[in-house]
PDB file of C-alpha atoms in Angstrom:
ATOM      1  CA  UNK D   1       0.000   0.000   0.000  1.00 87.00           C
ATOM      2  CA  UNK D   2       1.246   3.464  -0.826  1.00 92.00           C
ATOM      3  CA  UNK D   3       1.439   6.287   1.693  1.00 94.00           C
ATOM      4  CA  UNK D   4      -0.031   9.715   0.957  1.00 94.00           C
ATOM      5  CA  UNK D   5       3.500  11.080   0.497  1.00 96.00           C
ATOM      6  CA  UNK D   6       4.373   8.327  -1.969  1.00 95.00           C
ATOM      7  CA  UNK D   7       1.214   9.094  -3.936  1.00 94.00           C
ATOM      8  CA  UNK D   8       2.111  12.814  -4.021  1.00 94.00           C
ATOM      9  CA  UNK D   9       5.596  12.045  -5.292  1.00 94.00           C
ATOM     10  CA  UNK D  10       4.296   9.622  -7.938  1.00 92.00           C
ATOM     11  CA  UNK D  11       1.756  12.248  -9.042  1.00 90.00           C
ATOM     12  CA  UNK D  12       4.612  14.743  -9.481  1.00 91.00           C
ATOM     13  CA  UNK D  13       6.737  12.240 -11.371  1.00 90.00           C
ATOM     14  CA  UNK D  14       3.892  11.785 -13.854  1.00 86.00           C
ATOM     15  CA  UNK D  15       4.327  15.402 -14.909  1.00 86.00           C
ATOM     16  CA  UNK D  16       7.277  16.905 -16.739  1.00 85.00           C
ATOM     17  CA  UNK D  17      10.442  16.751 -14.661  1.00 88.00           C
ATOM     18  CA  UNK D  18      11.981  20.235 -14.549  1.00 89.00           C
ATOM     19  CA  UNK D  19      15.057  20.627 -16.724  1.00 90.00           C
ATOM     20  CA  UNK D  20      17.220  22.180 -14.024  1.00 94.00           C
ATOM     21  CA  UNK D  21      20.392  21.230 -12.207  1.00 95.00           C
ATOM     22  CA  UNK D  22      18.484  19.666  -9.266  1.00 96.00           C
ATOM     23  CA  UNK D  23      15.027  18.659 -10.501  1.00 95.00           C
ATOM     24  CA  UNK D  24      14.149  16.606  -7.435  1.00 96.00           C
ATOM     25  CA  UNK D  25      14.860  19.585  -5.169  1.00 97.00           C
ATOM     26  CA  UNK D  26      12.372  21.635  -7.188  1.00 96.00           C
ATOM     27  CA  UNK D  27       9.805  18.853  -7.017  1.00 96.00           C
ATOM     28  CA  UNK D  28      10.355  18.353  -3.282  1.00 97.00           C
ATOM     29  CA  UNK D  29       9.713  22.056  -2.690  1.00 97.00           C
ATOM     30  CA  UNK D  30       6.373  21.749  -4.490  1.00 95.00           C
ATOM     31  CA  UNK D  31       5.100  19.314  -1.861  1.00 95.00           C
ATOM     32  CA  UNK D  32       6.866  20.838   1.135  1.00 97.00           C
ATOM     33  CA  UNK D  33       9.572  18.277   1.865  1.00 97.00           C
ATOM     34  CA  UNK D  34      13.344  18.225   1.598  1.00 97.00           C
ATOM     35  CA  UNK D  35      15.263  16.911  -1.368  1.00 97.00           C
ATOM     36  CA  UNK D  36      16.703  14.153   0.858  1.00 97.00           C
ATOM     37  CA  UNK D  37      13.189  13.054   1.875  1.00 98.00           C
ATOM     38  CA  UNK D  38      12.101  13.046  -1.764  1.00 97.00           C
ATOM     39  CA  UNK D  39      15.103  10.969  -2.826  1.00 97.00           C
ATOM     40  CA  UNK D  40      14.626   8.538   0.059  1.00 97.00           C
ATOM     41  CA  UNK D  41      11.047   7.877  -1.033  1.00 97.00           C
ATOM     42  CA  UNK D  42      12.282   7.346  -4.610  1.00 96.00           C
ATOM     43  CA  UNK D  43      14.929   4.879  -3.412  1.00 95.00           C
ATOM     44  CA  UNK D  44      12.337   3.013  -1.392  1.00 95.00           C
ATOM     45  CA  UNK D  45       9.865   2.868  -4.292  1.00 95.00           C
ATOM     46  CA  UNK D  46      12.668   1.595  -6.518  1.00 94.00           C
ATOM     47  CA  UNK D  47      13.725  -1.080  -4.008  1.00 94.00           C
ATOM     48  CA  UNK D  48      10.096  -2.230  -3.766  1.00 94.00           C
ATOM     49  CA  UNK D  49       9.882  -2.472  -7.555  1.00 92.00           C
ATOM     50  CA  UNK D  50       7.238   0.251  -7.850  1.00 90.00           C
ATOM     51  CA  UNK D  51       9.515   2.515  -9.898  1.00 89.00           C
ATOM     52  CA  UNK D  52      12.076   0.865 -12.126  1.00 85.00           C
ATOM     53  CA  UNK D  53      13.449   3.742 -14.197  1.00 81.00           C
ATOM     54  CA  UNK D  54      13.105   7.305 -15.434  1.00 77.00           C
ATOM     55  CA  UNK D  55      13.113   7.938 -19.149  1.00 74.00           C
ATOM     56  CA  UNK D  56      12.848  10.773 -21.591  1.00 69.00           C
ATOM     57  CA  UNK D  57      10.027  10.886 -24.104  1.00 69.00           C
ATOM     58  CA  UNK D  58      11.237  11.561 -27.610  1.00 65.00           C
ATOM     59  CA  UNK D  59       8.832  13.071 -30.118  1.00 66.00           C
ATOM     60  CA  UNK D  60       9.897  10.692 -32.855  1.00 63.00           C
ATOM     61  CA  UNK D  61       8.207  12.605 -35.696  1.00 64.00           C
ATOM     62  CA  UNK D  62      10.306  15.685 -34.925  1.00 67.00           C
ATOM     63  CA  UNK D  63      13.514  13.650 -34.750  1.00 68.00           C
ATOM     64  CA  UNK D  64      13.320  12.163 -38.244  1.00 67.00           C
ATOM     65  CA  UNK D  65      11.310   8.993 -37.613  1.00 71.00           C
ATOM     66  CA  UNK D  66       8.404   9.546 -39.994  1.00 80.00           C
ATOM     67  CA  UNK D  67       6.997   6.002 -40.012  1.00 88.00           C
ATOM     68  CA  UNK D  68       6.064   3.611 -37.282  1.00 89.00           C
ATOM     69  CA  UNK D  69       4.391   0.258 -37.402  1.00 95.00           C
ATOM     70  CA  UNK D  70       3.026  -2.285 -35.029  1.00 96.00           C
ATOM     71  CA  UNK D  71       4.295  -5.621 -36.302  1.00 98.00           C
ATOM     72  CA  UNK D  72       1.866  -8.397 -35.431  1.00 98.00           C
ATOM     73  CA  UNK D  73       3.519 -11.830 -35.361  1.00 98.00           C
ATOM     74  CA  UNK D  74       2.049 -15.352 -35.298  1.00 98.00           C
ATOM     75  CA  UNK D  75       4.414 -17.356 -33.111  1.00 98.00           C
ATOM     76  CA  UNK D  76       3.885 -20.861 -31.744  1.00 96.00           C
ATOM     77  CA  UNK D  77       3.040 -20.551 -28.049  1.00 95.00           C
ATOM     78  CA  UNK D  78       5.981 -22.714 -27.012  1.00 96.00           C
ATOM     79  CA  UNK D  79       8.313 -20.215 -28.749  1.00 97.00           C
ATOM     80  CA  UNK D  80       6.675 -16.919 -27.767  1.00 97.00           C
ATOM     81  CA  UNK D  81       8.820 -16.145 -24.737  1.00 96.00           C
ATOM     82  CA  UNK D  82      12.160 -16.976 -26.365  1.00 97.00           C
ATOM     83  CA  UNK D  83      11.191 -15.243 -29.630  1.00 98.00           C
ATOM     84  CA  UNK D  84      10.047 -12.144 -27.735  1.00 97.00           C
ATOM     85  CA  UNK D  85      13.309 -12.058 -25.800  1.00 97.00           C
ATOM     86  CA  UNK D  86      15.286 -12.085 -29.053  1.00 97.00           C
ATOM     87  CA  UNK D  87      13.050  -9.464 -30.682  1.00 97.00           C
ATOM     88  CA  UNK D  88      13.406  -7.207 -27.660  1.00 96.00           C
ATOM     89  CA  UNK D  89      17.168  -7.050 -28.202  1.00 96.00           C
ATOM     90  CA  UNK D  90      16.759  -5.182 -31.490  1.00 96.00           C
ATOM     91  CA  UNK D  91      17.517  -1.487 -31.159  1.00 92.00           C
ATOM     92  CA  UNK D  92      14.715  -0.679 -33.612  1.00 91.00           C
ATOM     93  CA  UNK D  93      12.097  -2.250 -31.314  1.00 93.00           C
ATOM     94  CA  UNK D  94      10.555   0.053 -28.717  1.00 88.00           C
ATOM     95  CA  UNK D  95       7.797  -2.258 -27.478  1.00 92.00           C
ATOM     96  CA  UNK D  96       7.504  -6.023 -27.472  1.00 97.00           C
ATOM     97  CA  UNK D  97       4.625  -7.884 -25.864  1.00 95.00           C
ATOM     98  CA  UNK D  98       2.407 -10.956 -26.098  1.00 97.00           C
ATOM     99  CA  UNK D  99      -1.387 -10.866 -26.297  1.00 96.00           C
ATOM    100  CA  UNK D 100      -3.994 -13.562 -26.665  1.00 95.00           C
ATOM    101  CA  UNK D 101      -5.200 -13.852 -30.256  1.00 94.00           C
ATOM    102  CA  UNK D 102      -8.741 -12.565 -30.803  1.00 92.00           C
ATOM    103  CA  UNK D 103     -11.348 -14.495 -32.793  1.00 95.00           C
ATOM    104  CA  UNK D 104     -10.455 -14.101 -36.460  1.00 95.00           C
ATOM    105  CA  UNK D 105      -7.017 -12.669 -35.618  1.00 96.00           C
ATOM    106  CA  UNK D 106      -4.145 -15.136 -35.375  1.00 97.00           C
ATOM    107  CA  UNK D 107      -1.364 -12.884 -34.094  1.00 98.00           C
ATOM    108  CA  UNK D 108      -0.060 -13.193 -30.544  1.00 98.00           C
ATOM    109  CA  UNK D 109       3.254 -11.298 -30.388  1.00 98.00           C
ATOM    110  CA  UNK D 110       3.661  -7.597 -31.133  1.00 98.00           C
ATOM    111  CA  UNK D 111       6.587  -5.287 -31.712  1.00 98.00           C
ATOM    112  CA  UNK D 112       6.653  -1.557 -32.443  1.00 95.00           C
ATOM    113  CA  UNK D 113       9.217  -0.215 -34.886  1.00 94.00           C
ATOM    114  CA  UNK D 114      10.066   3.366 -35.823  1.00 90.00           C
ATOM    115  CA  UNK D 115      11.942   4.325 -38.990  1.00 91.00           C
ATOM    116  CA  UNK D 116      12.524   7.103 -41.478  1.00 90.00           C
ATOM    117  CA  UNK D 117       9.944   5.678 -43.902  1.00 93.00           C
ATOM    118  CA  UNK D 118       7.664   2.676 -44.446  1.00 95.00           C
ATOM    119  CA  UNK D 119      10.186   0.823 -46.606  1.00 97.00           C
ATOM    120  CA  UNK D 120      12.628   0.901 -43.716  1.00 96.00           C
ATOM    121  CA  UNK D 121       9.943  -0.495 -41.384  1.00 96.00           C
ATOM    122  CA  UNK D 122       9.454  -3.398 -43.788  1.00 98.00           C
ATOM    123  CA  UNK D 123      13.219  -3.966 -43.920  1.00 98.00           C
ATOM    124  CA  UNK D 124      13.431  -3.996 -40.121  1.00 97.00           C
ATOM    125  CA  UNK D 125      10.585  -6.518 -39.867  1.00 98.00           C
ATOM    126  CA  UNK D 126      12.271  -8.719 -42.468  1.00 98.00           C
ATOM    127  CA  UNK D 127      15.580  -8.590 -40.569  1.00 97.00           C
ATOM    128  CA  UNK D 128      13.811  -9.577 -37.343  1.00 97.00           C
ATOM    129  CA  UNK D 129      11.881 -12.310 -39.160  1.00 98.00           C
ATOM    130  CA  UNK D 130      15.118 -13.833 -40.418  1.00 98.00           C
ATOM    131  CA  UNK D 131      16.757 -13.598 -36.988  1.00 97.00           C
ATOM    132  CA  UNK D 132      13.958 -15.442 -35.172  1.00 97.00           C
ATOM    133  CA  UNK D 133      12.779 -17.725 -37.972  1.00 97.00           C
ATOM    134  CA  UNK D 134       9.221 -16.385 -37.976  1.00 97.00           C
ATOM    135  CA  UNK D 135       7.648 -15.589 -41.338  1.00 97.00           C
ATOM    136  CA  UNK D 136       3.981 -14.994 -40.470  1.00 98.00           C
ATOM    137  CA  UNK D 137       3.589 -11.302 -39.656  1.00 98.00           C
ATOM    138  CA  UNK D 138       1.756  -8.124 -40.665  1.00 97.00           C
ATOM    139  CA  UNK D 139       2.818  -4.493 -40.416  1.00 98.00           C
ATOM    140  CA  UNK D 140       0.142  -2.114 -39.173  1.00 97.00           C
ATOM    141  CA  UNK D 141       1.227   1.458 -39.868  1.00 95.00           C
ATOM    142  CA  UNK D 142       0.145   4.414 -37.788  1.00 87.00           C
ATOM    143  CA  UNK D 143      -1.675   6.895 -40.005  1.00 86.00           C
ATOM    144  CA  UNK D 144      -2.675   9.553 -37.505  1.00 82.00           C
ATOM    145  CA  UNK D 145      -1.866  10.098 -33.840  1.00 77.00           C
ATOM    146  CA  UNK D 146      -5.125  10.849 -32.067  1.00 78.00           C
ATOM    147  CA  UNK D 147      -3.823  10.710 -28.510  1.00 74.00           C
ATOM    148  CA  UNK D 148      -0.509   9.956 -26.872  1.00 72.00           C
ATOM    149  CA  UNK D 149      -0.104  10.421 -23.150  1.00 71.00           C
ATOM    150  CA  UNK D 150       1.431   8.551 -20.276  1.00 71.00           C
ATOM    151  CA  UNK D 151      -0.809   6.818 -17.796  1.00 71.00           C
ATOM    152  CA  UNK D 152      -1.770   8.946 -14.792  1.00 75.00           C
ATOM    153  CA  UNK D 153      -2.020   6.790 -11.688  1.00 77.00           C
ATOM    154  CA  UNK D 154      -2.526   9.482  -9.060  1.00 76.00           C
ATOM    155  CA  UNK D 155      -3.737  13.079  -9.206  1.00 75.00           C
ATOM    156  CA  UNK D 156      -2.463  15.910  -6.994  1.00 64.00           C
TER     157      UNK D 156
END
C-alpha cells in the first residue's frame, strides 16, 4: 500500500520533470519536503519495484522517424517467450509484448518499430523475421496520432 506522500511524489513524477540542475529539489519544494526526503522515497519505491526507471520521451516525428508500425507476429506458443526475448534485443524495437489472439485474428506477439519511412519499417521486420525464424507477420502502420499520453495513476 502506498502512503499519501508516496502518492504525491508519484503524481509529481507523472508530470514533466523540470530541466534544471536539481530537478528533485524543485519537485520536493512543491510538496513541502526536503530533497533528501524526496530521494529517500524514490529509493524506497525503486527497491520495492514500484519505480524501475526514469526515461525521456522523444517526439519521434520531430527527430526524423516519420513512419512507425506495429508488427503483429504469429508465433507458436511454445516459442513466444524466447522469440520475444530475441526481438526485444533489437535497437529498432521500442515495445515487445504478447497478447492472446482474438477471434479471427491469429497474431499473438507484437513489436513496435520506428523508422525514417515505411520501406525501412518493412526492412526492419524482415531482418527480425530472419533472426527469429518467424515468417507470419503483418505491419500495421500508424496513419494519424489521435492521442498519446502517459498513464496517470494518481492526481495531486
